[in-house]
PDB file of C-alpha atoms (C1' of nucleotides) in Angstrom:
ATOM      1  CA  MET W   1       2.060   6.267 -13.419  1.00  0.00           C
ATOM      2  CA  ASN W   2       3.871   4.078 -11.548  1.00  0.00           C
ATOM      3  CA  GLU W   3       1.478   4.825  -8.413  1.00  0.00           C
ATOM      4  CA  GLY W   4      -1.013   1.855  -9.238  1.00  0.00           C
ATOM      5  CA  ILE W   5       1.821  -0.823  -9.969  1.00  0.00           C
ATOM      6  CA  PHE W   6       3.094  -0.216  -6.265  1.00  0.00           C
ATOM      7  CA  LYS W   7      -0.251   0.053  -4.561  1.00  0.00           C
ATOM      8  CA  ALA W   8      -1.472  -3.644  -6.526  1.00  0.00           C
ATOM      9  CA  MET W   9       2.358  -5.072  -5.529  1.00  0.00           C
ATOM     10  CA  SER W  10       1.830  -3.855  -1.439  1.00  0.00           C
ATOM     11  CA  ASP W  11      -0.674  -6.657  -0.753  1.00  0.00           C
ATOM     12  CA  SER W  12       0.661 -10.312  -0.737  1.00  0.00           C
ATOM     13  CA  THR W  13      -2.437 -12.113  -2.073  1.00  0.00           C
ATOM     14  CA  ARG W  14      -2.299 -10.072  -5.145  1.00  0.00           C
ATOM     15  CA  ARG W  15       1.846 -10.770  -5.186  1.00  0.00           C
ATOM     16  CA  LYS W  16       0.624 -14.502  -5.281  1.00  0.00           C
ATOM     17  CA  ILE W  17      -1.884 -14.003  -7.848  1.00  0.00           C
ATOM     18  CA  ILE W  18       0.897 -12.051 -10.306  1.00  0.00           C
ATOM     19  CA  GLU W  19       3.650 -15.331  -9.108  1.00  0.00           C
ATOM     20  CA  LEU W  20       0.453 -17.878  -9.922  1.00  0.00           C
ATOM     21  CA  LEU W  21       0.196 -16.187 -13.181  1.00  0.00           C
ATOM     22  CA  LYS W  22       3.558 -16.338 -14.132  1.00  0.00           C
ATOM     23  CA  GLU W  23       3.071 -20.179 -14.789  1.00  0.00           C
ATOM     24  CA  GLY W  24       0.652 -19.900 -17.322  1.00  0.00           C
ATOM     25  CA  PRO W  25      -2.668 -17.805 -18.091  1.00  0.00           C
ATOM     26  CA  LYS W  26      -5.851 -19.001 -15.643  1.00  0.00           C
ATOM     27  CA  THR W  27      -9.242 -18.497 -14.773  1.00  0.00           C
ATOM     28  CA  ALA W  28     -10.515 -16.638 -12.308  1.00  0.00           C
ATOM     29  CA  GLY W  29     -11.703 -19.719 -10.808  1.00  0.00           C
ATOM     30  CA  GLU W  30      -8.288 -21.302 -10.574  1.00  0.00           C
ATOM     31  CA  ILE W  31      -6.858 -18.298  -8.941  1.00  0.00           C
ATOM     32  CA  ALA W  32      -9.637 -18.060  -6.633  1.00  0.00           C
ATOM     33  CA  ASN W  33      -8.958 -21.773  -5.531  1.00  0.00           C
ATOM     34  CA  HIS W  34      -5.599 -21.128  -4.603  1.00  0.00           C
ATOM     35  CA  PHE W  35      -6.261 -18.968  -1.542  1.00  0.00           C
ATOM     36  CA  SER W  36      -9.126 -19.449   1.100  1.00  0.00           C
ATOM     37  CA  PHE W  37     -10.488 -15.845   0.958  1.00  0.00           C
ATOM     38  CA  ALA W  38     -14.149 -15.886  -0.714  1.00  0.00           C
ATOM     39  CA  GLN W  39     -14.284 -15.899  -4.302  1.00  0.00           C
ATOM     40  CA  PRO W  40     -15.321 -12.149  -4.672  1.00  0.00           C
ATOM     41  CA  THR W  41     -12.824 -10.864  -2.145  1.00  0.00           C
ATOM     42  CA  ILE W  42     -10.299 -12.435  -5.383  1.00  0.00           C
ATOM     43  CA  SER W  43     -12.597 -10.806  -7.396  1.00  0.00           C
ATOM     44  CA  ARG W  44     -11.938  -7.287  -6.561  1.00  0.00           C
ATOM     45  CA  HIS W  45      -7.711  -8.496  -6.186  1.00  0.00           C
ATOM     46  CA  LEU W  46      -7.777  -9.199  -9.751  1.00  0.00           C
ATOM     47  CA  THR W  47      -9.786  -5.705 -10.566  1.00  0.00           C
ATOM     48  CA  VAL W  48      -6.974  -4.124  -9.043  1.00  0.00           C
ATOM     49  CA  LEU W  49      -4.029  -5.737 -10.687  1.00  0.00           C
ATOM     50  CA  LYS W  50      -6.271  -5.173 -13.833  1.00  0.00           C
ATOM     51  CA  ASN W  51      -6.743  -1.532 -13.352  1.00  0.00           C
ATOM     52  CA  ALA W  52      -2.696  -1.374 -12.748  1.00  0.00           C
ATOM     53  CA  ASN W  53      -2.803  -2.942 -15.825  1.00  0.00           C
ATOM     54  CA  LEU W  54      -0.651  -5.906 -14.683  1.00  0.00           C
ATOM     55  CA  ILE W  55      -3.139  -8.329 -15.790  1.00  0.00           C
ATOM     56  CA  VAL W  56      -5.076  -8.639 -18.540  1.00  0.00           C
ATOM     57  CA  ASP W  57      -8.779 -10.470 -19.296  1.00  0.00           C
ATOM     58  CA  GLN W  58     -10.508 -12.048 -21.431  1.00  0.00           C
ATOM     59  CA  LYS W  59     -13.454 -14.165 -21.885  1.00  0.00           C
ATOM     60  CA  ASP W  60     -14.422 -17.694 -22.822  1.00  0.00           C
ATOM     61  CA  GLY W  61     -17.540 -18.871 -22.577  1.00  0.00           C
ATOM     62  CA  ASN W  62     -18.418 -18.796 -19.077  1.00  0.00           C
ATOM     63  CA  PHE W  63     -14.742 -18.156 -18.200  1.00  0.00           C
ATOM     64  CA  ILE W  64     -12.857 -15.412 -17.384  1.00  0.00           C
ATOM     65  CA  ILE W  65      -9.044 -16.027 -18.313  1.00  0.00           C
ATOM     66  CA  TYR W  66      -6.339 -13.846 -16.730  1.00  0.00           C
ATOM     67  CA  ARG W  67      -3.193 -13.427 -18.010  1.00  0.00           C
ATOM     68  CA  LEU W  68       0.216 -11.584 -17.121  1.00  0.00           C
ATOM     69  CA  ASN W  69       1.107  -8.174 -18.870  1.00  0.00           C
ATOM     70  CA  THR W  70       4.293  -9.115 -18.819  1.00  0.00           C
ATOM     71  CA  THR W  71       5.605  -6.296 -20.576  1.00  0.00           C
ATOM     72  CA  ILE W  72       4.201  -3.879 -17.699  1.00  0.00           C
ATOM     73  CA  LEU W  73       5.506  -6.289 -14.898  1.00  0.00           C
ATOM     74  CA  GLN W  74       9.051  -5.735 -16.981  1.00  0.00           C
ATOM     75  CA  GLU W  75       8.886  -1.914 -17.141  1.00  0.00           C
ATOM     76  CA  TRP W  76       7.951  -1.901 -13.811  1.00  0.00           C
ATOM     77  CA  LEU W  77      11.022  -4.211 -12.795  1.00  0.00           C
ATOM     78  CA  GLY W  78      13.426  -1.951 -14.356  1.00  0.00           C
ATOM     79  CA  TRP W  79      11.697   1.442 -13.370  1.00  0.00           C
ATOM     80  CA  ILE W  80      12.603   0.409  -9.771  1.00  0.00           C
ATOM     81  CA  PHE W  81      16.582  -0.910 -10.750  1.00  0.00           C
ATOM     82  CA  GLU W  82      16.857   2.482 -11.983  1.00  0.00           C
ATOM     83  CA  HIS W  83      15.843   4.250  -9.463  1.00  0.00           C
ATOM     84  CA  PHE W  84      16.364   2.053  -6.550  1.00  0.00           C
ATOM     85  CA  GLY W  85      18.856   0.236  -7.583  1.00  0.00           C
ATOM     86  CA  GLY W  86      22.886   0.690  -8.581  1.00  0.00           C
ATOM     87  CA  GLY W  87      25.077   2.361  -5.816  1.00  0.00           C
ATOM     88  CA  ASP W  88      24.291   4.939  -3.525  1.00  0.00           C
ATOM     89  CA  SER W  89      26.738   7.579  -2.078  1.00  0.00           C
ATOM     90  CA  ASP W  90      27.600   5.887   0.738  1.00  0.00           C
ATOM     91  CA  GLU W  91      29.686   2.914  -0.607  1.00  0.00           C
ATOM     92  CA  LYS W  92      32.516   3.977   0.506  1.00  0.00           C
ATOM     93  CA  GLU W  93      31.994   3.857   3.738  1.00  0.00           C
TER      94      GLU W  93
ATOM     95  CA  MET U   1       9.213 -10.249   5.997  1.00  0.00           C
ATOM     96  CA  ASN U   2       8.977  -8.161   2.874  1.00  0.00           C
ATOM     97  CA  GLU U   3       5.256  -7.352   3.592  1.00  0.00           C
ATOM     98  CA  GLY U   4       6.778  -3.820   5.088  1.00  0.00           C
ATOM     99  CA  ILE U   5       9.037  -2.964   2.880  1.00  0.00           C
ATOM    100  CA  PHE U   6       6.299  -3.623   0.073  1.00  0.00           C
ATOM    101  CA  LYS U   7       4.044  -0.779   2.327  1.00  0.00           C
ATOM    102  CA  ALA U   8       6.720   1.348   2.585  1.00  0.00           C
ATOM    103  CA  MET U   9       7.378   1.576  -1.111  1.00  0.00           C
ATOM    104  CA  SER U  10       3.558   2.086  -2.138  1.00  0.00           C
ATOM    105  CA  ASP U  11       4.042   5.793  -1.271  1.00  0.00           C
ATOM    106  CA  SER U  12       5.181   7.812  -3.241  1.00  0.00           C
ATOM    107  CA  THR U  13       6.700  10.410  -0.730  1.00  0.00           C
ATOM    108  CA  ARG U  14       8.418   7.839   0.646  1.00  0.00           C
ATOM    109  CA  ARG U  15       9.712   6.088  -2.435  1.00  0.00           C
ATOM    110  CA  LYS U  16      11.259  10.060  -3.076  1.00  0.00           C
ATOM    111  CA  ILE U  17      12.806   9.781   0.307  1.00  0.00           C
ATOM    112  CA  ILE U  18      14.378   6.623  -0.605  1.00  0.00           C
ATOM    113  CA  GLU U  19      15.720   8.639  -3.661  1.00  0.00           C
ATOM    114  CA  LEU U  20      16.790  11.510  -1.735  1.00  0.00           C
ATOM    115  CA  LEU U  21      18.550   9.414   0.274  1.00  0.00           C
ATOM    116  CA  LYS U  22      20.463   7.554  -2.470  1.00  0.00           C
ATOM    117  CA  GLU U  23      22.630  11.259  -2.730  1.00  0.00           C
ATOM    118  CA  GLY U  24      23.610  10.302   0.817  1.00  0.00           C
ATOM    119  CA  PRO U  25      22.637  10.811   4.486  1.00  0.00           C
ATOM    120  CA  LYS U  26      20.193  13.750   5.336  1.00  0.00           C
ATOM    121  CA  THR U  27      19.188  15.244   8.442  1.00  0.00           C
ATOM    122  CA  ALA U  28      14.990  14.809   9.121  1.00  0.00           C
ATOM    123  CA  GLY U  29      14.696  18.592   8.474  1.00  0.00           C
ATOM    124  CA  GLU U  30      16.803  18.431   5.133  1.00  0.00           C
ATOM    125  CA  ILE U  31      14.133  15.838   4.143  1.00  0.00           C
ATOM    126  CA  ALA U  32      11.239  17.474   5.213  1.00  0.00           C
ATOM    127  CA  ASN U  33      12.162  20.575   3.213  1.00  0.00           C
ATOM    128  CA  HIS U  34      12.099  18.896   0.327  1.00  0.00           C
ATOM    129  CA  PHE U  35       8.359  18.495   0.527  1.00  0.00           C
ATOM    130  CA  SER U  36       5.447  20.364   1.274  1.00  0.00           C
ATOM    131  CA  PHE U  37       3.875  18.560   3.827  1.00  0.00           C
ATOM    132  CA  ALA U  38       4.083  19.323   7.694  1.00  0.00           C
ATOM    133  CA  GLN U  39       7.040  18.617   9.023  1.00  0.00           C
ATOM    134  CA  PRO U  40       5.532  15.428  11.423  1.00  0.00           C
ATOM    135  CA  THR U  41       3.938  14.414   8.718  1.00  0.00           C
ATOM    136  CA  ILE U  42       7.654  13.796   6.775  1.00  0.00           C
ATOM    137  CA  SER U  43       8.314  12.440  10.237  1.00  0.00           C
ATOM    138  CA  ARG U  44       5.762   9.448  10.441  1.00  0.00           C
ATOM    139  CA  HIS U  45       6.869   8.598   6.782  1.00  0.00           C
ATOM    140  CA  LEU U  46      10.135   8.020   8.148  1.00  0.00           C
ATOM    141  CA  THR U  47       9.417   5.910  10.993  1.00  0.00           C
ATOM    142  CA  VAL U  48       7.247   3.979   8.478  1.00  0.00           C
ATOM    143  CA  LEU U  49      10.624   3.701   6.364  1.00  0.00           C
ATOM    144  CA  LYS U  50      12.549   2.851   9.528  1.00  0.00           C
ATOM    145  CA  ASN U  51      10.034  -0.103  10.818  1.00  0.00           C
ATOM    146  CA  ALA U  52      10.597  -1.361   7.377  1.00  0.00           C
ATOM    147  CA  ASN U  53      14.282  -1.376   8.121  1.00  0.00           C
ATOM    148  CA  LEU U  54      14.578   0.772   5.029  1.00  0.00           C
ATOM    149  CA  ILE U  55      16.549   3.715   6.476  1.00  0.00           C
ATOM    150  CA  VAL U  56      18.081   4.076  10.051  1.00  0.00           C
ATOM    151  CA  ASP U  57      18.840   6.891  12.288  1.00  0.00           C
ATOM    152  CA  GLN U  58      21.701   8.488  14.215  1.00  0.00           C
ATOM    153  CA  LYS U  59      21.465  11.103  16.433  1.00  0.00           C
ATOM    154  CA  ASP U  60      23.801  13.924  15.904  1.00  0.00           C
ATOM    155  CA  GLY U  61      23.117  16.844  18.636  1.00  0.00           C
ATOM    156  CA  ASN U  62      19.866  18.251  17.933  1.00  0.00           C
ATOM    157  CA  PHE U  63      19.726  16.735  14.717  1.00  0.00           C
ATOM    158  CA  ILE U  64      18.881  13.298  13.512  1.00  0.00           C
ATOM    159  CA  ILE U  65      20.706  11.840  10.429  1.00  0.00           C
ATOM    160  CA  TYR U  66      18.931   9.422   8.333  1.00  0.00           C
ATOM    161  CA  ARG U  67      20.813   7.006   6.033  1.00  0.00           C
ATOM    162  CA  LEU U  68      19.748   4.602   3.600  1.00  0.00           C
ATOM    163  CA  ASN U  69      20.123   0.606   4.810  1.00  0.00           C
ATOM    164  CA  THR U  70      21.569  -0.133   0.891  1.00  0.00           C
ATOM    165  CA  THR U  71      21.727  -4.287   2.216  1.00  0.00           C
ATOM    166  CA  ILE U  72      17.770  -4.299   2.960  1.00  0.00           C
ATOM    167  CA  LEU U  73      17.017  -2.505  -0.320  1.00  0.00           C
ATOM    168  CA  GLN U  74      19.296  -4.346  -2.381  1.00  0.00           C
ATOM    169  CA  GLU U  75      17.958  -7.567  -0.970  1.00  0.00           C
ATOM    170  CA  TRP U  76      14.319  -6.521  -1.518  1.00  0.00           C
ATOM    171  CA  LEU U  77      15.416  -5.506  -5.608  1.00  0.00           C
ATOM    172  CA  GLY U  78      17.241  -9.387  -5.418  1.00  0.00           C
ATOM    173  CA  TRP U  79      13.783 -10.643  -3.818  1.00  0.00           C
ATOM    174  CA  ILE U  80      11.890  -8.692  -6.437  1.00  0.00           C
ATOM    175  CA  PHE U  81      13.620 -10.008  -9.201  1.00  0.00           C
ATOM    176  CA  GLU U  82      13.705 -13.679  -8.194  1.00  0.00           C
ATOM    177  CA  HIS U  83       9.830 -13.483  -7.606  1.00  0.00           C
ATOM    178  CA  PHE U  84       8.873 -11.409 -10.806  1.00  0.00           C
ATOM    179  CA  GLY U  85      11.223 -11.003 -13.169  1.00  0.00           C
ATOM    180  CA  GLY U  86      13.040 -13.400 -15.956  1.00  0.00           C
ATOM    181  CA  GLY U  87      10.868 -15.036 -18.254  1.00  0.00           C
ATOM    182  CA  ASP U  88       6.988 -16.125 -17.977  1.00  0.00           C
ATOM    183  CA  SER U  89       5.712 -19.649 -19.304  1.00  0.00           C
ATOM    184  CA  ASP U  90       4.022 -17.209 -22.028  1.00  0.00           C
ATOM    185  CA  GLU U  91       6.733 -16.749 -23.719  1.00  0.00           C
ATOM    186  CA  LYS U  92       6.313 -18.268 -26.989  1.00  0.00           C
ATOM    187  CA  GLU U  93       3.146 -16.980 -27.922  1.00  0.00           C
TER     188      GLU U  93
ATOM    189  C1'  DT I   1     -37.612 -20.723 -21.088  1.00  0.00           C
ATOM    190  C1'  DT I   2     -35.530 -22.753 -16.922  1.00  0.00           C
ATOM    191  C1'  DA I   3     -31.376 -24.111 -14.179  1.00  0.00           C
ATOM    192  C1'  DT I   4     -26.847 -24.291 -13.238  1.00  0.00           C
ATOM    193  C1'  DA I   5     -22.301 -22.361 -13.341  1.00  0.00           C
ATOM    194  C1'  DA I   6     -18.780 -18.532 -13.228  1.00  0.00           C
ATOM    195  C1'  DT I   7     -17.756 -14.102 -12.239  1.00  0.00           C
ATOM    196  C1'  DA I   8     -18.089  -9.243 -11.311  1.00  0.00           C
ATOM    197  C1'  DT I   9     -20.749  -5.465  -8.611  1.00  0.00           C
ATOM    198  C1'  DA I  10     -23.007  -3.561  -4.540  1.00  0.00           C
ATOM    199  C1'  DG I  11     -22.984  -2.503  -0.050  1.00  0.00           C
ATOM    200  C1'  DC I  12     -21.229  -3.044   4.668  1.00  0.00           C
ATOM    201  C1'  DT I  13     -17.555  -2.791   8.432  1.00  0.00           C
ATOM    202  C1'  DA I  14     -13.286  -2.861  10.380  1.00  0.00           C
ATOM    203  C1'  DA I  15      -8.935  -1.643  10.162  1.00  0.00           C
ATOM    204  C1'  DA I  16      -5.144   0.811   8.198  1.00  0.00           C
ATOM    205  C1'  DT I  17      -3.071   5.200   6.083  1.00  0.00           C
ATOM    206  C1'  DT I  18      -2.207   9.663   5.593  1.00  0.00           C
ATOM    207  C1'  DG I  19      -3.019  14.292   6.566  1.00  0.00           C
ATOM    208  C1'  DC I  20      -3.302  17.821   9.901  1.00  0.00           C
ATOM    209  C1'  DT I  21      -2.557  20.744  14.535  1.00  0.00           C
ATOM    210  C1'  DA I  22      -0.615  20.822  19.494  1.00  0.00           C
ATOM    211  C1'  DA I  23       1.978  19.319  22.709  1.00  0.00           C
ATOM    212  C1'  DA I  24       5.888  16.486  24.478  1.00  0.00           C
ATOM    213  C1'  DT I  25      11.068  15.511  24.108  1.00  0.00           C
ATOM    214  C1'  DA I  26      15.919  16.242  24.118  1.00  0.00           C
ATOM    215  C1'  DG I  27      19.435  18.694  22.765  1.00  0.00           C
ATOM    216  C1'  DT I  28      22.407  23.429  22.699  1.00  0.00           C
ATOM    217  C1'  DA I  29      23.014  27.784  24.054  1.00  0.00           C
ATOM    218  C1'  DA I  30      22.478  32.074  26.581  1.00  0.00           C
TER     219       DA I  30
ATOM    220  C1'  DT O   1      17.662  28.320  34.535  1.00  0.00           C
ATOM    221  C1'  DT O   2      15.248  29.844  30.281  1.00  0.00           C
ATOM    222  C1'  DA O   3      14.648  30.164  25.805  1.00  0.00           C
ATOM    223  C1'  DC O   4      15.237  27.898  21.328  1.00  0.00           C
ATOM    224  C1'  DT O   5      15.505  24.561  17.580  1.00  0.00           C
ATOM    225  C1'  DA O   6      14.967  19.723  16.108  1.00  0.00           C
ATOM    226  C1'  DT O   7      12.135  16.151  15.957  1.00  0.00           C
ATOM    227  C1'  DT O   8       8.968  13.397  17.590  1.00  0.00           C
ATOM    228  C1'  DT O   9       4.316  11.669  19.132  1.00  0.00           C
ATOM    229  C1'  DA O  10      -0.551  12.038  20.415  1.00  0.00           C
ATOM    230  C1'  DG O  11      -4.655  12.686  18.518  1.00  0.00           C
ATOM    231  C1'  DC O  12      -8.131  14.097  15.398  1.00  0.00           C
ATOM    232  C1'  DA O  13     -10.486  13.586  10.780  1.00  0.00           C
ATOM    233  C1'  DA O  14     -10.758  11.846   6.158  1.00  0.00           C
ATOM    234  C1'  DT O  15      -9.831   8.428   2.914  1.00  0.00           C
ATOM    235  C1'  DT O  16      -8.430   3.892   1.315  1.00  0.00           C
ATOM    236  C1'  DT O  17      -8.303  -0.952   1.796  1.00  0.00           C
ATOM    237  C1'  DA O  18      -9.651  -5.520   2.444  1.00  0.00           C
ATOM    238  C1'  DG O  19     -12.462  -8.825   4.056  1.00  0.00           C
ATOM    239  C1'  DC O  20     -17.549 -10.576   4.555  1.00  0.00           C
ATOM    240  C1'  DT O  21     -22.578 -11.450   2.046  1.00  0.00           C
ATOM    241  C1'  DA O  22     -26.085 -10.781  -0.843  1.00  0.00           C
ATOM    242  C1'  DT O  23     -27.204 -10.117  -5.711  1.00  0.00           C
ATOM    243  C1'  DA O  24     -26.563  -8.564 -10.350  1.00  0.00           C
ATOM    244  C1'  DT O  25     -25.001 -10.573 -14.630  1.00  0.00           C
ATOM    245  C1'  DT O  26     -23.675 -13.363 -18.388  1.00  0.00           C
ATOM    246  C1'  DA O  27     -23.012 -17.889 -20.430  1.00  0.00           C
ATOM    247  C1'  DT O  28     -24.055 -22.675 -21.342  1.00  0.00           C
ATOM    248  C1'  DA O  29     -26.960 -26.806 -20.765  1.00  0.00           C
ATOM    249  C1'  DA O  30     -31.505 -28.908 -20.519  1.00  0.00           C
TER     250       DA O  30
END
DNA sequence: TTATAATATAGCTAAATTGCTAAATAGTAA
DNA sequence: TTACTATTTAGCAATTTAGCTATATTATAA
């Protein structure tokens, strides 16, 4: 359930895409222009993010606009904090 | 720099190991007993976590005791929150 | 229609990952 | 020493990943 998100987040290019989309929605091309990889490579990264439900796409004429799925991202952050945040039993040492 | 941590965290077995170690230090064998994978498989997962600096080991006679590197884990959580948490520019829509 | 533009999909390769079993290592105990 | 126990390391196979180029798809523009 979270597996796809963790996998998606484990790649630094995809993390950069997420950060880009935090600034606001962007077309696939705009996103690709931020990187020096071939366009299809970025397209596939976008697909991974989309399959993880972290981003959402919307056709606009010739373009495809991607935007963050803020809800999922926040839920993921919440899950992470629940599981890994907070104290551990070794705090007194 | 964070890359190793994200990769380490992208595997669910390793995430479970982290959660186990949140309860307190455990020997490699104790950790392995929580899973149905072969013991060397778990040993390698431990190596991945160790290389990511998320856990620390300490010899104790015949045993090797692993414990969480709480500091690194907290730093990672902080980094994640900085980069992915907080508002996005689409909040008003 | 034909051409162009934006994007995705297909198909390939190299490298990394994850599992396994078998063997090596290191410490304890007889 | 010898044997036993805990663990890692080596080496292998199957799968996944991430990149590429070439091609297909879809929409706009001429």
